[in-house]
C-alpha atoms as one frame of an Amber mdcrd trajectory, in Angstrom:
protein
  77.096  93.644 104.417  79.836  90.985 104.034  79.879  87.164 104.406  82.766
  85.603 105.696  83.681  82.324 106.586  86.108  82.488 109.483  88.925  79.694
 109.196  90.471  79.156 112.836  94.066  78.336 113.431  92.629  74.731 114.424
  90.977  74.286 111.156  87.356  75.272 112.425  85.135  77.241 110.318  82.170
  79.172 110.997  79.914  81.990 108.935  80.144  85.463 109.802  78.343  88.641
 108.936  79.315  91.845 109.405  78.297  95.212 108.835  80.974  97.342 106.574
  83.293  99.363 107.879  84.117  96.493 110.106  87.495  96.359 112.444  89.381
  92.948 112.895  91.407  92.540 115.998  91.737  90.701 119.673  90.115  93.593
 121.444  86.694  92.717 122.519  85.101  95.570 121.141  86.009  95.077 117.216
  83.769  94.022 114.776  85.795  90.632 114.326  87.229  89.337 117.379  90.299
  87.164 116.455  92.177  85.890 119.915  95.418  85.374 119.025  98.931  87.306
 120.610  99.455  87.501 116.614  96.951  89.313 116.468  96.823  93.174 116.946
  94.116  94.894 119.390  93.038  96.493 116.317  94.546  94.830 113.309  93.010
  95.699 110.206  89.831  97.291 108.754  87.155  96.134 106.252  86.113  99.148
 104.643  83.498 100.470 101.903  84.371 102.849  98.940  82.862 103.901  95.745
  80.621 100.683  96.204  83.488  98.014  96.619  84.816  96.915  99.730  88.771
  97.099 100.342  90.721  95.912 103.388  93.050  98.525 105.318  95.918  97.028
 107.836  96.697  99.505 110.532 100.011  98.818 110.913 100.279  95.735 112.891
 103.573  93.401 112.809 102.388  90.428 111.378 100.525  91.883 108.403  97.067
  91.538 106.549  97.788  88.935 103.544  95.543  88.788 100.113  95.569  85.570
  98.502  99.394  84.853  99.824 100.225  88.064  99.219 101.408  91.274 102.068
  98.690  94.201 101.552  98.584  97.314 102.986  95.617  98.974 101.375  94.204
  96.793  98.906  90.812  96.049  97.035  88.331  96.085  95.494  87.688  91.887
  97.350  85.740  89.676  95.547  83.816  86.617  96.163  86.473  84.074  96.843
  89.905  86.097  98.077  91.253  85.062 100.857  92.612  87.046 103.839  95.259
  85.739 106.473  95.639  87.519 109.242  98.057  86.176 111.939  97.653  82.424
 111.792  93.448  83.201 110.697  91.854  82.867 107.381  88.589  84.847 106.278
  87.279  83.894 102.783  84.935  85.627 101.300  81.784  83.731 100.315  79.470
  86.642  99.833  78.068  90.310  99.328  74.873  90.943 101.132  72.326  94.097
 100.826  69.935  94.406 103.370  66.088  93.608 102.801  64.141  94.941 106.300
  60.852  93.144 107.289  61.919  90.181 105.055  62.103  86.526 106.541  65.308
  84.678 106.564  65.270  82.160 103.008  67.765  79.655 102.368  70.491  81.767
 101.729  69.954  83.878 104.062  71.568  84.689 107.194  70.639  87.174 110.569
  73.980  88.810 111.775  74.551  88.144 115.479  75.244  91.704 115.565  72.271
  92.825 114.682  69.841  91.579 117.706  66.702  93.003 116.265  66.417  90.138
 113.190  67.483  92.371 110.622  67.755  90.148 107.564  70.187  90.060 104.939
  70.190  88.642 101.212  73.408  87.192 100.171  75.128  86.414  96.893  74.064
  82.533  96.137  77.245  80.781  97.218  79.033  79.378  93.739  78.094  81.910
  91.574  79.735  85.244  90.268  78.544  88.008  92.335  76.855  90.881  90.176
  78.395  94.277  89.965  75.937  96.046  91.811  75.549  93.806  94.776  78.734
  95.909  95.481  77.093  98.897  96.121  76.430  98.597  99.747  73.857 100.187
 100.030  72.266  99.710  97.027  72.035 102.638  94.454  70.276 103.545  91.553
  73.126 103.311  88.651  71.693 106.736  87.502  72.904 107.970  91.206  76.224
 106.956  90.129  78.681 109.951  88.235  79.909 108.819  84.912  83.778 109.781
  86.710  82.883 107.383  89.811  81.292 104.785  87.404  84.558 105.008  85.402
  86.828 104.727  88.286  84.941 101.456  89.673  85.623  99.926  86.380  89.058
 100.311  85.929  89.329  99.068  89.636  87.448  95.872  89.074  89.051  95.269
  85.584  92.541  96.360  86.908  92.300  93.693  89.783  90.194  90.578  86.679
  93.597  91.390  84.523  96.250  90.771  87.430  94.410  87.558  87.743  93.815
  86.217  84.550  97.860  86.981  83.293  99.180  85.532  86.813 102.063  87.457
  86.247 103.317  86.167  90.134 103.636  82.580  88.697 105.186  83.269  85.517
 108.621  83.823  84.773 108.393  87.411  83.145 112.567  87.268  81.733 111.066
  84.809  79.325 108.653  87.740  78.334 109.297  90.648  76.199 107.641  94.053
  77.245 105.497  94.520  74.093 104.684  90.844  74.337 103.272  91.133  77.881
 101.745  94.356  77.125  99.834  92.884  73.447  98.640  89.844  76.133  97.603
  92.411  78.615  95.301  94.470  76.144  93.522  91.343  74.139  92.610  89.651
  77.664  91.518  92.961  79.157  89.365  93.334  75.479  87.967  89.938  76.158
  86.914  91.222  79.705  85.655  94.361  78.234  83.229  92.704  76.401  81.540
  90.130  78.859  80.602  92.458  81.010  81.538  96.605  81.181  79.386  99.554
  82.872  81.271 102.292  81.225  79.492 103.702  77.873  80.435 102.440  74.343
  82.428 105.838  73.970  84.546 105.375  76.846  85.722 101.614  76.777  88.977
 102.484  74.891  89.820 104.732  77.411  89.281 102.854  80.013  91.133  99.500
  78.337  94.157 101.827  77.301  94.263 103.430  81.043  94.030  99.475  82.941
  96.237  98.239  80.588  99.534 100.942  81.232  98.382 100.212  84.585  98.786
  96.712  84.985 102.157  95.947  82.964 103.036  99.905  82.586 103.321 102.639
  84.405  99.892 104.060  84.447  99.212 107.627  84.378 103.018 108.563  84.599
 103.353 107.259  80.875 102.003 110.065  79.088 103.640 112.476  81.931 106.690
 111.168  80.903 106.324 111.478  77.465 105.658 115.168  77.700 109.070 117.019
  77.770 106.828 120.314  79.034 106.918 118.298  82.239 109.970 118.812  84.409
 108.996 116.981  87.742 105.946 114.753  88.766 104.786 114.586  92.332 102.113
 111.941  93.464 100.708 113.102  96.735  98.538 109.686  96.985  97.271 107.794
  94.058  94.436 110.299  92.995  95.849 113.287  93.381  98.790 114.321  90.844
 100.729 117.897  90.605 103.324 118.394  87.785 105.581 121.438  87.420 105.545
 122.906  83.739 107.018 126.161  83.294 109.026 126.141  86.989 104.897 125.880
  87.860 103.250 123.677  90.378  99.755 122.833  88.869  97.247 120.095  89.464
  96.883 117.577  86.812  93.165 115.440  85.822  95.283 111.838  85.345  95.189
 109.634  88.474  95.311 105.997  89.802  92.759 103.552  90.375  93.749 102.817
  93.865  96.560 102.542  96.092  97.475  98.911  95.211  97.350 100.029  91.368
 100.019 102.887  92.552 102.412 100.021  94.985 102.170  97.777  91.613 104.029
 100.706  89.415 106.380 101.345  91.949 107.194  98.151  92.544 107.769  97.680
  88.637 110.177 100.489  89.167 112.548  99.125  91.256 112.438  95.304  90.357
 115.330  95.806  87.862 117.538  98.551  90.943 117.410  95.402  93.116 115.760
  97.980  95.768 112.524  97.728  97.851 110.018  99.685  99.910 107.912  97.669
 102.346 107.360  98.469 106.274 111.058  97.772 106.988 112.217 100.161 104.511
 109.369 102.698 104.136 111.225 104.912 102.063 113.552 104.903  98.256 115.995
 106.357  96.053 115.735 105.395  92.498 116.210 105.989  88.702 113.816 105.520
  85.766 115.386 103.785  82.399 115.080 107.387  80.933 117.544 108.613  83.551
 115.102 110.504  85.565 115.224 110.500  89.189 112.648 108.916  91.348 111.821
 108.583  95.022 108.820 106.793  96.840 107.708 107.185 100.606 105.430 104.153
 101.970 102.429 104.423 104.085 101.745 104.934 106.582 105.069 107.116 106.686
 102.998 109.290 104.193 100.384 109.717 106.280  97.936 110.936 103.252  99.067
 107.261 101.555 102.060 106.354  99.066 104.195 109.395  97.835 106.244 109.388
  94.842 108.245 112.214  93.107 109.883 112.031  89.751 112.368 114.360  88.548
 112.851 114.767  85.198 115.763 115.640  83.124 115.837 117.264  79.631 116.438
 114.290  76.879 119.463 116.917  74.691 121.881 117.242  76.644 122.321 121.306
  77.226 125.375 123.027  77.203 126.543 127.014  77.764 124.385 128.402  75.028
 121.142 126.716  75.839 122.131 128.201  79.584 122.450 131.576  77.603 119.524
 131.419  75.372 117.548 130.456  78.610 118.920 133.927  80.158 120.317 131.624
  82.978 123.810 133.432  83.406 125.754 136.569  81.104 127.890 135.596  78.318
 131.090 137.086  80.824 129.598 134.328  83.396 129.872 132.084  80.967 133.427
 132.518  79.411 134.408 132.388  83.274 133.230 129.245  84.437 134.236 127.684
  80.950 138.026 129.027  81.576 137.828 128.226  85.479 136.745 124.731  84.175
 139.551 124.474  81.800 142.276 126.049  84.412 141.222 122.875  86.533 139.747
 125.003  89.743 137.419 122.865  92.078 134.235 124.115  91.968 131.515 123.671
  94.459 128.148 124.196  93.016 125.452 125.426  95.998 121.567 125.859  95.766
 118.273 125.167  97.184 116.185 121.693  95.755 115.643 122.289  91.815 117.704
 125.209  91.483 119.101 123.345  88.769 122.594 121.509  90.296 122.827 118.824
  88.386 122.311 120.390  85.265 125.214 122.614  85.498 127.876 119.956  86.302
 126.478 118.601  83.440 126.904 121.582  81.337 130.449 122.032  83.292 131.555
 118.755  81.944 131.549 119.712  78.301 134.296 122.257  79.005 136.565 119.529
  80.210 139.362 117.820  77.926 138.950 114.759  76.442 142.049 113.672  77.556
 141.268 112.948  81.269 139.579 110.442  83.577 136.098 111.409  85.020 134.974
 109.415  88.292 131.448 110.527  89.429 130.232 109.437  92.799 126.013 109.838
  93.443 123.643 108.443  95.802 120.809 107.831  92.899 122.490 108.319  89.098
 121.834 111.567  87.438 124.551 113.200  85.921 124.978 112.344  81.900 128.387
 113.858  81.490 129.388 114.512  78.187 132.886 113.300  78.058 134.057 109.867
  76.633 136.526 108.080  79.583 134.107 108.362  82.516 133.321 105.944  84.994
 129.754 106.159  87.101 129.988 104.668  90.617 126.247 104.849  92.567 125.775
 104.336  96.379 123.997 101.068  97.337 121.146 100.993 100.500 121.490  97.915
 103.022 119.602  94.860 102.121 116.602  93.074 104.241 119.077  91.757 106.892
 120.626  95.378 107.066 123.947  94.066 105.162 125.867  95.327 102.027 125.286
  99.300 102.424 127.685 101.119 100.147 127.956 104.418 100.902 129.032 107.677
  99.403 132.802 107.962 101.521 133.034 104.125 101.105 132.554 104.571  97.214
 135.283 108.036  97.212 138.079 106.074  98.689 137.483 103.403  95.890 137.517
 106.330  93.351 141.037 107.096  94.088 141.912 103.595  93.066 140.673 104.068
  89.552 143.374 106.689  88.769 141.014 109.642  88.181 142.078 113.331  87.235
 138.669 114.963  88.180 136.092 113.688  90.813 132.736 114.640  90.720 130.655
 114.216  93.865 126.860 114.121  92.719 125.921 115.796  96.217 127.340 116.151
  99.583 125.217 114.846 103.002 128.007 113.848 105.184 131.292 112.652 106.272
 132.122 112.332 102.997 133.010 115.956 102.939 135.827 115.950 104.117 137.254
 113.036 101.843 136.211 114.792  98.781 138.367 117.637 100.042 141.255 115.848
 100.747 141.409 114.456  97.106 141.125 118.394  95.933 143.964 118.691  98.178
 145.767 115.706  97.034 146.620 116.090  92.748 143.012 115.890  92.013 142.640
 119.365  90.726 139.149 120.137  89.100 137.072 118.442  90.854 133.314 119.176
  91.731 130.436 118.779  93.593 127.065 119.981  95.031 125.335 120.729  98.015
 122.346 122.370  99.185 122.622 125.758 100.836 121.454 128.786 100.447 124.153
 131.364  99.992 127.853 130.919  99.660 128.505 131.784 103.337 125.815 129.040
 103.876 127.353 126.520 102.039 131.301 126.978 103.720 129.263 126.621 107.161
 127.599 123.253 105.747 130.955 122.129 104.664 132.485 122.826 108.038 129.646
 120.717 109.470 129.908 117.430 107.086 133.738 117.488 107.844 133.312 117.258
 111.138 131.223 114.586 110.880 133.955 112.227 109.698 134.543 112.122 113.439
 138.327 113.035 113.232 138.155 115.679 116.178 139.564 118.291 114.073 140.137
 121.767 115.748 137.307 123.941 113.621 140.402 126.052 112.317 142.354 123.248
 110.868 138.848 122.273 108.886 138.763 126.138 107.580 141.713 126.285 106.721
 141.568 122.771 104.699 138.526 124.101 103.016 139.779 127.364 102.083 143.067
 125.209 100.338 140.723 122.803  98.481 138.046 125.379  97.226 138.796 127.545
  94.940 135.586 128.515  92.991 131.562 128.625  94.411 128.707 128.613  92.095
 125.308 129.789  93.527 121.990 128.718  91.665 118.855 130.130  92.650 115.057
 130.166  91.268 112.973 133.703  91.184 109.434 133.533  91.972 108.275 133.239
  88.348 110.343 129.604  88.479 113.401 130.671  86.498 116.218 129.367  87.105
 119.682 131.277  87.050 123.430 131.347  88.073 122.381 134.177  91.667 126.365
 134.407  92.198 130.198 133.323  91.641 132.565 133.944  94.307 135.968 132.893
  94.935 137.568 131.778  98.330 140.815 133.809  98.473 142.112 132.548 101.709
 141.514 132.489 105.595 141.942 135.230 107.782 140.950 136.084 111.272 140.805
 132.733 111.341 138.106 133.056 109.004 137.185 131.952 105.203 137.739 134.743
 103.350 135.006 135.008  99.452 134.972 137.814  97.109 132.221 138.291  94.584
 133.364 138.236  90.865 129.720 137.973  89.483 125.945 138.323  90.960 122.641
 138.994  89.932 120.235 141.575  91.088 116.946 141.714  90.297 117.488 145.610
  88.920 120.531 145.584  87.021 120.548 142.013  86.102 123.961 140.042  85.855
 126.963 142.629  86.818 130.494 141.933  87.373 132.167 143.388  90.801 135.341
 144.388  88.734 137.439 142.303  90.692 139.834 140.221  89.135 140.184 136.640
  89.975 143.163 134.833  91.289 143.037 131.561  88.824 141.587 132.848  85.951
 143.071 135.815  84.023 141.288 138.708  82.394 142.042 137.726  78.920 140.635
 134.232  79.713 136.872 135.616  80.937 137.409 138.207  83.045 137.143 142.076
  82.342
């Protein structure tokens, strides 16, 4: 049971009981019947969990508010929080378990939903409500799983720490991070010791895990940390998968709840100058480590918030580590460094974490010193290894849907900045057909990625983004402008067992038939390994890499 005290628009108040889960709206048959037209026919729901009570919003356009502040699934509510819902205010005054075949006392109040005078006993109004007038209904603490007990903790204590360091009302530049996260762990300590369920054994645990939680980033510190980890994916807040190894696996660490997960993320992207709220449900991003990181709202996810981190090794690799990891031959090698070097524009093409990124990175060492790099990416990635380089990154549209940047905008200011190579971080669109035009144009040795799936795959794709500029090209003129820009196509793939290798180089050698013509210099079979086709390549000569 729950107590309320139902503030009107008007300024009226009245008590109100109701039975958990309970649904707020305007239609009559809800639980808590709010008539207002800012009100949703089914608005929000009060609902129970592990013993706590949390409020839900289902979507509707005016929002559920905590305490002044937009929630979307938030708890655990104590005695005291306020929730505004379209112009209405409920405070909660009160947990109640129910006593049958008890009469009413003083503080004590019959729910009108009820009808049978079913009695409840409520929390005396004024005082701290105990812990276990939480569990709803009431269970013996033995019932209770020394994992549930745990996770009830760190909610409660998570939600005590946001509130005693008011970190809304303070002005956090004025803070340093160790200083904030030294205040964090002595107040959570102090709350540790007034009043904790969890064993003696466990309480470090559990003040380490609340602490990265509220001024950290939770469980995705120590993922982080561990370079075995090459992408995190957060499916909702308590359940995590990392891949180690090229391995999908299930991992023990999770959050406390999915306001505990929104706080982290929106930590994340406080210093981008991004969001993610209902207008903008979903967002690119970069951790201060360089790894890449992208969030999808709920309920957009419908399981709840989604996050996915990829991570990127700290050293930067070049052509050995690629060889030592068996990722290409040393003749694959020696190629790509003298097709690098002979200033052919490469297209790199494979499927999501075929490894991309990693090998314009590893490209980049083979460039000279002596010329201008201009990348352009949607979400910063690369970490070229060359000295005059200049990063540009995409920007999204603001609240009011103003001040979008995007990638073809950001190309055309790239060939402002006198550049001698441009490297495109990944091709979606229109921009296509700029980036060829500046291969076509002086800017010899340029690069850039996209995602296909075999060379032929990736020409097609091209033809497709080009035509998207909206030019009304004839599809000949955009082959033929392709098969003048490209010169060199790099295919990545990943085998079952998650390796990761260089599947094929080909070379576009022309049109004819009105169509692209590619010959294989290099490929991979799963048999004879990495084998050259014997054919010799029109850019780079035999005694620079090729038999």
């Amino acid at each position: 049971m729950l107590n309320l005290e139902l503030e009107s628009e008007l300024g009226t108040t009245r008590p109100w009981l109701v039975n958990l889960p309970a649904l707020i709206g305007r239609d009559p048959a809800c639980d808590v019947v709010l008539p207002s037209w800012r009100i949703a026919r089914q608005h929000a729901s009060l609902l129970e969990r592990a013993g706590a009570v949390y409020i839900q919003d289902h979507g509707s356009l005016t929002g559920v508010h905590l305490n002044g502040k937009r929630v979307y699934d938030d708890g655990p509510l104590r005695q005291g929080d306020v929730l505004g819902l379209g112009g209405f205010k409920l405070r909660i005054t009160g947990f109640g378990q129910q006593v049958p075949g008890e009469t009413a006392a003083q503080n004590q109040l019959s729910s009108p939903e009820a009808g049978q005078g079913e009695v409840y006993a409520l929390a005396e109004p004024g005082l701290p409500m105990p812990r276990d007038s939480r569990l709803l209904p009431e269970r013996n603490e033995a019932q209770v799983s020394n994992s549930e007990l745990f996770r009830q903790e760190q909610q409660r204590l998570h939600h005590a720490l946001l509130g005693a360091l008011e970190l809304e009302r303070r002005d956090l530049s004025r803070v340093t991070d160790m200083q904030l996260q030294q205040e964090a762990f002595a107040c959570l300590g102090r709350l540790i010791q007034e009043q904790c369920a969890v064993p003696e054994e466990e309480r470090a645990r559990l003040q380490a895990s609340v602490c990265a939680e509220a001024v950290g980033l939770g469980p995705l510190e120590p993922l982080l940390a561990d370079s075995s980890v090459s992408e995190i994916m957060v499916n909702r807040y308590d359940r995590v998968f990392v891949e180690q190894a090229g391995r999908l696996k299930a991992h023990p660490l999770e959050f406390s709840s999915e306001s505990a997960l929104r706080a982290v993320i929106d930590r994340i992207l406080a210093p981008l100058g991004r969001r993610l709220d209902i207008s903008s449900p979903a967002v690119d991003g970069r951790l201060a480590d360089g790894s890449r990181f992208h969030a999808v709202l709920a309920p957009i996810a419908v399981k709840g918030t989604c996050v996915t981190i990829r991570k990127f090794p700290k050293r930067r690799l070049g052509l050995e580590d690629l060889l030592q990891a068996g990722s290409l031959s040393q003749e694959m090698a020696d190629f790509l460094q003298q097709a690098v070097r002979r200033r052919c524009n490469i297209l790199v093409s494979g499927g999501t974490g075929t490894g991309k990124t990693t090998l314009l990175n590893v490209l980049s060492t083979c460039i000279d010193a002596g010329e201008r790099l201009v990348t352009l990416e949607d979400a910063a990635e690369l970490q070229l290894q060359h000295s005059n380089w200049v990063a540009l990154e995409s920007r999204p549209a603001n609240a009011e849907g103003q001040g979008q940047v995007d990638i073809r905008s950001l190309l055309r200011q790239a060939l402002r900045m006198r550049p001698d190579r441009i490297v495109v971080g990944e091709c979606r669109g229109a921009e296509a057909f700029d980036m060829l035009s500046a291969m076509n144009t002086g800017h010899e040795g340029s690069m850039g990625t996209l995602h296909a799936n075999t060379p032929r795959d990736a020409l097609s794709r091209l033809e497709g983004m080009v035509l998207m500029a909206g030019l009304d090209l004839p599809l000949l003129v955009v082959r033929e402008h392709i098969a003048r820009a490209l010169h060199i196509i790099v295919q990545l793939s990943r085998l079952p067992d998650g390796k990761r290798l260089v599947h094929e180089i080909v070379e576009v050698t022309g049109i004819e038939a009105q169509r692209i013509q590619l010959q294989t210099l290099y490929s991979y079979g799963p048999e004879l390994g990495f084998a050259s086709s014997g054919l010799r390549s029109e850019y780079v000569s035999p005694t620079e890499g090729q038999p």
